[in-house]
PDB file of C-alpha atoms in Angstrom:
ATOM      1  CA  MET A   1     -17.710   1.009  55.109  1.00  0.00           C
ATOM      2  CA  GLY A   2     -16.788  -2.780  55.361  1.00  0.00           C
ATOM      3  CA  SER A   3     -18.561  -3.327  51.814  1.00  0.00           C
ATOM      4  CA  ARG A   4     -16.722  -0.069  50.390  1.00  0.00           C
ATOM      5  CA  LEU A   5     -13.142  -2.016  51.488  1.00  0.00           C
ATOM      6  CA  LEU A   6     -14.202  -5.429  49.561  1.00  0.00           C
ATOM      7  CA  CYS A   7     -15.674  -3.432  46.779  1.00  0.00           C
ATOM      8  CA  TRP A   8     -11.886  -1.570  46.392  1.00  0.00           C
ATOM      9  CA  VAL A   9     -10.245  -4.961  46.928  1.00  0.00           C
ATOM     10  CA  THR A  10     -12.297  -6.220  44.373  1.00  0.00           C
ATOM     11  CA  LEU A  11     -11.737  -3.221  41.325  1.00  0.00           C
ATOM     12  CA  CYS A  12      -8.205  -3.947  42.495  1.00  0.00           C
ATOM     13  CA  VAL A  13      -7.412  -7.252  42.216  1.00  0.00           C
ATOM     14  CA  LEU A  14      -9.574  -7.802  39.298  1.00  0.00           C
ATOM     15  CA  GLY A  15      -9.605  -5.024  37.360  1.00  0.00           C
ATOM     16  CA  VAL A  16     -13.257  -4.676  37.411  1.00  0.00           C
ATOM     17  CA  GLY A  17     -14.722  -2.327  34.689  1.00  0.00           C
ATOM     18  CA  HIS A  18     -11.669  -2.799  32.693  1.00  0.00           C
ATOM     19  CA  THR A  19     -11.922  -3.919  29.111  1.00  0.00           C
ATOM     20  CA  ARG A  20      -8.495  -3.849  27.791  1.00  0.00           C
ATOM     21  CA  ALA A  21      -6.775  -6.946  26.445  1.00  0.00           C
ATOM     22  CA  GLY A  22      -5.059  -8.690  29.117  1.00  0.00           C
ATOM     23  CA  VAL A  23      -7.506  -7.934  31.932  1.00  0.00           C
ATOM     24  CA  VAL A  24     -10.412 -10.069  33.628  1.00  0.00           C
ATOM     25  CA  SER A  25     -13.283  -8.179  33.605  1.00  0.00           C
ATOM     26  CA  GLN A  26     -15.916  -8.722  36.404  1.00  0.00           C
ATOM     27  CA  SER A  27     -19.263  -6.850  36.446  1.00  0.00           C
ATOM     28  CA  PRO A  28     -21.250  -5.757  38.893  1.00  0.00           C
ATOM     29  CA  GLY A  29     -17.806  -4.615  40.615  1.00  0.00           C
ATOM     30  CA  TYR A  30     -20.150  -5.197  44.099  1.00  0.00           C
ATOM     31  CA  ARG A  31     -23.527  -6.007  44.636  1.00  0.00           C
ATOM     32  CA  VAL A  32     -25.746  -5.944  47.790  1.00  0.00           C
ATOM     33  CA  ALA A  33     -28.600  -8.429  47.897  1.00  0.00           C
ATOM     34  CA  GLY A  34     -31.378  -9.162  50.629  1.00  0.00           C
ATOM     35  CA  ARG A  35     -32.305 -12.569  51.327  1.00  0.00           C
ATOM     36  CA  GLY A  36     -34.340 -14.331  48.522  1.00  0.00           C
ATOM     37  CA  GLN A  37     -32.972 -11.684  45.810  1.00  0.00           C
ATOM     38  CA  ASN A  38     -31.542 -13.416  42.785  1.00  0.00           C
ATOM     39  CA  VAL A  39     -27.839 -12.016  41.553  1.00  0.00           C
ATOM     40  CA  THR A  40     -26.073 -12.696  38.714  1.00  0.00           C
ATOM     41  CA  LEU A  41     -22.543 -12.185  38.331  1.00  0.00           C
ATOM     42  CA  ARG A  42     -20.777 -12.061  34.918  1.00  0.00           C
ATOM     43  CA  CYS A  43     -17.078 -12.504  33.975  1.00  0.00           C
ATOM     44  CA  ASP A  44     -15.343 -11.947  30.784  1.00  0.00           C
ATOM     45  CA  PRO A  45     -12.126 -13.744  30.759  1.00  0.00           C
ATOM     46  CA  ILE A  46      -8.919 -11.957  28.909  1.00  0.00           C
ATOM     47  CA  PRO A  47      -8.820 -12.883  24.985  1.00  0.00           C
ATOM     48  CA  GLY A  48      -8.133 -15.883  23.785  1.00  0.00           C
ATOM     49  CA  HIS A  49      -7.953 -17.588  27.203  1.00  0.00           C
ATOM     50  CA  GLN A  50      -9.825 -21.123  26.783  1.00  0.00           C
ATOM     51  CA  VAL A  51     -10.362 -21.489  31.022  1.00  0.00           C
ATOM     52  CA  LEU A  52     -12.565 -19.461  33.370  1.00  0.00           C
ATOM     53  CA  TYR A  53     -12.688 -20.082  37.084  1.00  0.00           C
ATOM     54  CA  TRP A  54     -14.849 -19.040  39.755  1.00  0.00           C
ATOM     55  CA  TYR A  55     -13.902 -18.608  43.308  1.00  0.00           C
ATOM     56  CA  ARG A  56     -15.220 -17.551  46.394  1.00  0.00           C
ATOM     57  CA  GLN A  57     -13.507 -15.793  49.307  1.00  0.00           C
ATOM     58  CA  MET A  58     -15.160 -15.207  52.641  1.00  0.00           C
ATOM     59  CA  LEU A  59     -14.249 -12.932  55.082  1.00  0.00           C
ATOM     60  CA  GLY A  60     -11.540 -14.367  57.153  1.00  0.00           C
ATOM     61  CA  GLN A  61     -10.792 -17.049  54.921  1.00  0.00           C
ATOM     62  CA  GLY A  62      -8.482 -17.862  51.256  1.00  0.00           C
ATOM     63  CA  PRO A  63     -10.471 -18.317  48.508  1.00  0.00           C
ATOM     64  CA  GLU A  64     -12.333 -21.751  47.834  1.00  0.00           C
ATOM     65  CA  TYR A  65     -12.788 -23.146  44.233  1.00  0.00           C
ATOM     66  CA  LEU A  66     -16.358 -23.001  43.022  1.00  0.00           C
ATOM     67  CA  THR A  67     -16.136 -24.234  39.351  1.00  0.00           C
ATOM     68  CA  TYR A  68     -14.274 -23.648  36.119  1.00  0.00           C
ATOM     69  CA  PHE A  69     -14.949 -23.902  32.465  1.00  0.00           C
ATOM     70  CA  GLN A  70     -12.709 -25.243  29.743  1.00  0.00           C
ATOM     71  CA  GLY A  71     -13.303 -24.332  25.783  1.00  0.00           C
ATOM     72  CA  LYS A  72     -16.682 -26.292  25.333  1.00  0.00           C
ATOM     73  CA  GLU A  73     -16.438 -29.377  27.471  1.00  0.00           C
ATOM     74  CA  GLU A  74     -17.987 -30.190  30.231  1.00  0.00           C
ATOM     75  CA  PRO A  75     -17.915 -27.781  33.027  1.00  0.00           C
ATOM     76  CA  ASP A  76     -16.212 -29.019  36.709  1.00  0.00           C
ATOM     77  CA  LYS A  77     -18.826 -28.056  39.167  1.00  0.00           C
ATOM     78  CA  SER A  78     -17.058 -30.068  41.751  1.00  0.00           C
ATOM     79  CA  GLY A  79     -16.822 -27.184  44.226  1.00  0.00           C
ATOM     80  CA  MET A  80     -20.609 -25.492  43.668  1.00  0.00           C
ATOM     81  CA  PRO A  81     -22.741 -25.321  46.619  1.00  0.00           C
ATOM     82  CA  LYS A  82     -25.781 -27.401  45.767  1.00  0.00           C
ATOM     83  CA  ASN A  83     -29.270 -26.187  44.776  1.00  0.00           C
ATOM     84  CA  ARG A  84     -29.404 -22.240  44.567  1.00  0.00           C
ATOM     85  CA  PHE A  85     -25.656 -21.844  42.605  1.00  0.00           C
ATOM     86  CA  SER A  86     -25.158 -22.234  38.902  1.00  0.00           C
ATOM     87  CA  ALA A  87     -22.515 -21.218  36.452  1.00  0.00           C
ATOM     88  CA  GLU A  88     -23.069 -21.258  32.648  1.00  0.00           C
ATOM     89  CA  ARG A  89     -20.298 -20.299  29.890  1.00  0.00           C
ATOM     90  CA  PRO A  90     -22.585 -19.788  26.608  1.00  0.00           C
ATOM     91  CA  GLU A  91     -20.236 -20.043  23.346  1.00  0.00           C
ATOM     92  CA  SER A  92     -16.987 -20.778  25.288  1.00  0.00           C
ATOM     93  CA  THR A  93     -16.693 -16.727  26.160  1.00  0.00           C
ATOM     94  CA  TYR A  94     -18.029 -14.610  29.092  1.00  0.00           C
ATOM     95  CA  SER A  95     -19.273 -16.537  32.378  1.00  0.00           C
ATOM     96  CA  TYR A  96     -22.321 -16.031  34.716  1.00  0.00           C
ATOM     97  CA  LEU A  97     -22.624 -17.396  38.228  1.00  0.00           C
ATOM     98  CA  LYS A  98     -25.858 -17.043  39.562  1.00  0.00           C
ATOM     99  CA  ILE A  99     -27.464 -17.311  42.999  1.00  0.00           C
ATOM    100  CA  GLN A 100     -30.843 -17.846  43.259  1.00  0.00           C
ATOM    101  CA  PRO A 101     -32.119 -17.130  46.048  1.00  0.00           C
ATOM    102  CA  VAL A 102     -29.676 -15.421  48.009  1.00  0.00           C
ATOM    103  CA  GLU A 103     -28.955 -16.137  51.716  1.00  0.00           C
ATOM    104  CA  PRO A 104     -27.228 -14.696  54.536  1.00  0.00           C
ATOM    105  CA  LYS A 105     -24.574 -17.051  54.345  1.00  0.00           C
ATOM    106  CA  ASP A 106     -23.479 -16.344  50.814  1.00  0.00           C
ATOM    107  CA  SER A 107     -21.968 -13.168  51.840  1.00  0.00           C
ATOM    108  CA  ALA A 108     -18.255 -13.016  49.910  1.00  0.00           C
ATOM    109  CA  VAL A 109     -16.433 -11.932  47.603  1.00  0.00           C
ATOM    110  CA  TYR A 110     -17.037 -13.832  44.291  1.00  0.00           C
ATOM    111  CA  LEU A 111     -13.902 -13.999  42.049  1.00  0.00           C
ATOM    112  CA  CYS A 112     -13.223 -14.874  38.874  1.00  0.00           C
ATOM    113  CA  ALA A 113      -9.738 -15.559  36.844  1.00  0.00           C
ATOM    114  CA  SER A 114      -8.914 -16.793  32.908  1.00  0.00           C
ATOM    115  CA  SER A 115      -5.749 -18.765  31.815  1.00  0.00           C
ATOM    116  CA  PRO A 116      -4.768 -19.815  28.186  1.00  0.00           C
ATOM    117  CA  THR A 117      -4.453 -23.761  29.429  1.00  0.00           C
ATOM    118  CA  THR A 118      -5.620 -25.658  32.408  1.00  0.00           C
ATOM    119  CA  LEU A 119      -2.916 -26.463  34.445  1.00  0.00           C
ATOM    120  CA  ARG A 120      -1.944 -30.464  34.879  1.00  0.00           C
ATOM    121  CA  PHE A 121      -0.269 -31.370  37.748  1.00  0.00           C
ATOM    122  CA  SER A 122       1.929 -34.301  38.522  1.00  0.00           C
ATOM    123  CA  LEU A 123       2.118 -36.474  41.452  1.00  0.00           C
ATOM    124  CA  GLU A 124       4.755 -38.274  40.444  1.00  0.00           C
ATOM    125  CA  LYS A 125       7.756 -37.802  42.473  1.00  0.00           C
ATOM    126  CA  ALA A 126      10.371 -35.497  40.311  1.00  0.00           C
ATOM    127  CA  PRO A 127      14.216 -36.349  40.769  1.00  0.00           C
ATOM    128  CA  GLY A 128      16.072 -35.188  43.572  1.00  0.00           C
ATOM    129  CA  SER A 129      12.616 -34.134  45.164  1.00  0.00           C
ATOM    130  CA  ARG A 130      10.928 -34.880  48.089  1.00  0.00           C
ATOM    131  CA  LEU A 131       7.274 -35.690  48.627  1.00  0.00           C
TER     132      LEU A 131
END
C-alpha cells in the first residue's frame, strides 16, 4: 500500500504521463527495483524551458536537491550522491537520472522540475529589509 501512495503523490505532483504543453513529464511513474538492479528515470521539461532540476525526497523529509542543467552549460552536480548516481541531458532536451546499481538506502520519490531561466538570488540587503 505504501508504494501505491508514493506513486499517487508523484502522479499528482508531476503530472506524470501527460504530454500536453505546460506540464513536466516524468517516466516511469513509479519503479520498484531490487538491490543490484539499474534504474533509469526520464524527465521531459515543459517545452521551451532551459533549466531542468532533479530532486529526491526520502520518506518523512523535504525534497533534496540533486542536480540541474541549464541549456548546454556544464551541469551542477553538487548535490548528487557519488559513484552510483549519474544524470545527463542530451541536446538540452529531456534528461535521464540513473542509479546503478540500486541499494535499499536509495528508496525515495525522485522528482524533476523545469523553469524558463535560473533564479539568481542576491545576498545584498534590500532597502528596508532585515537580514
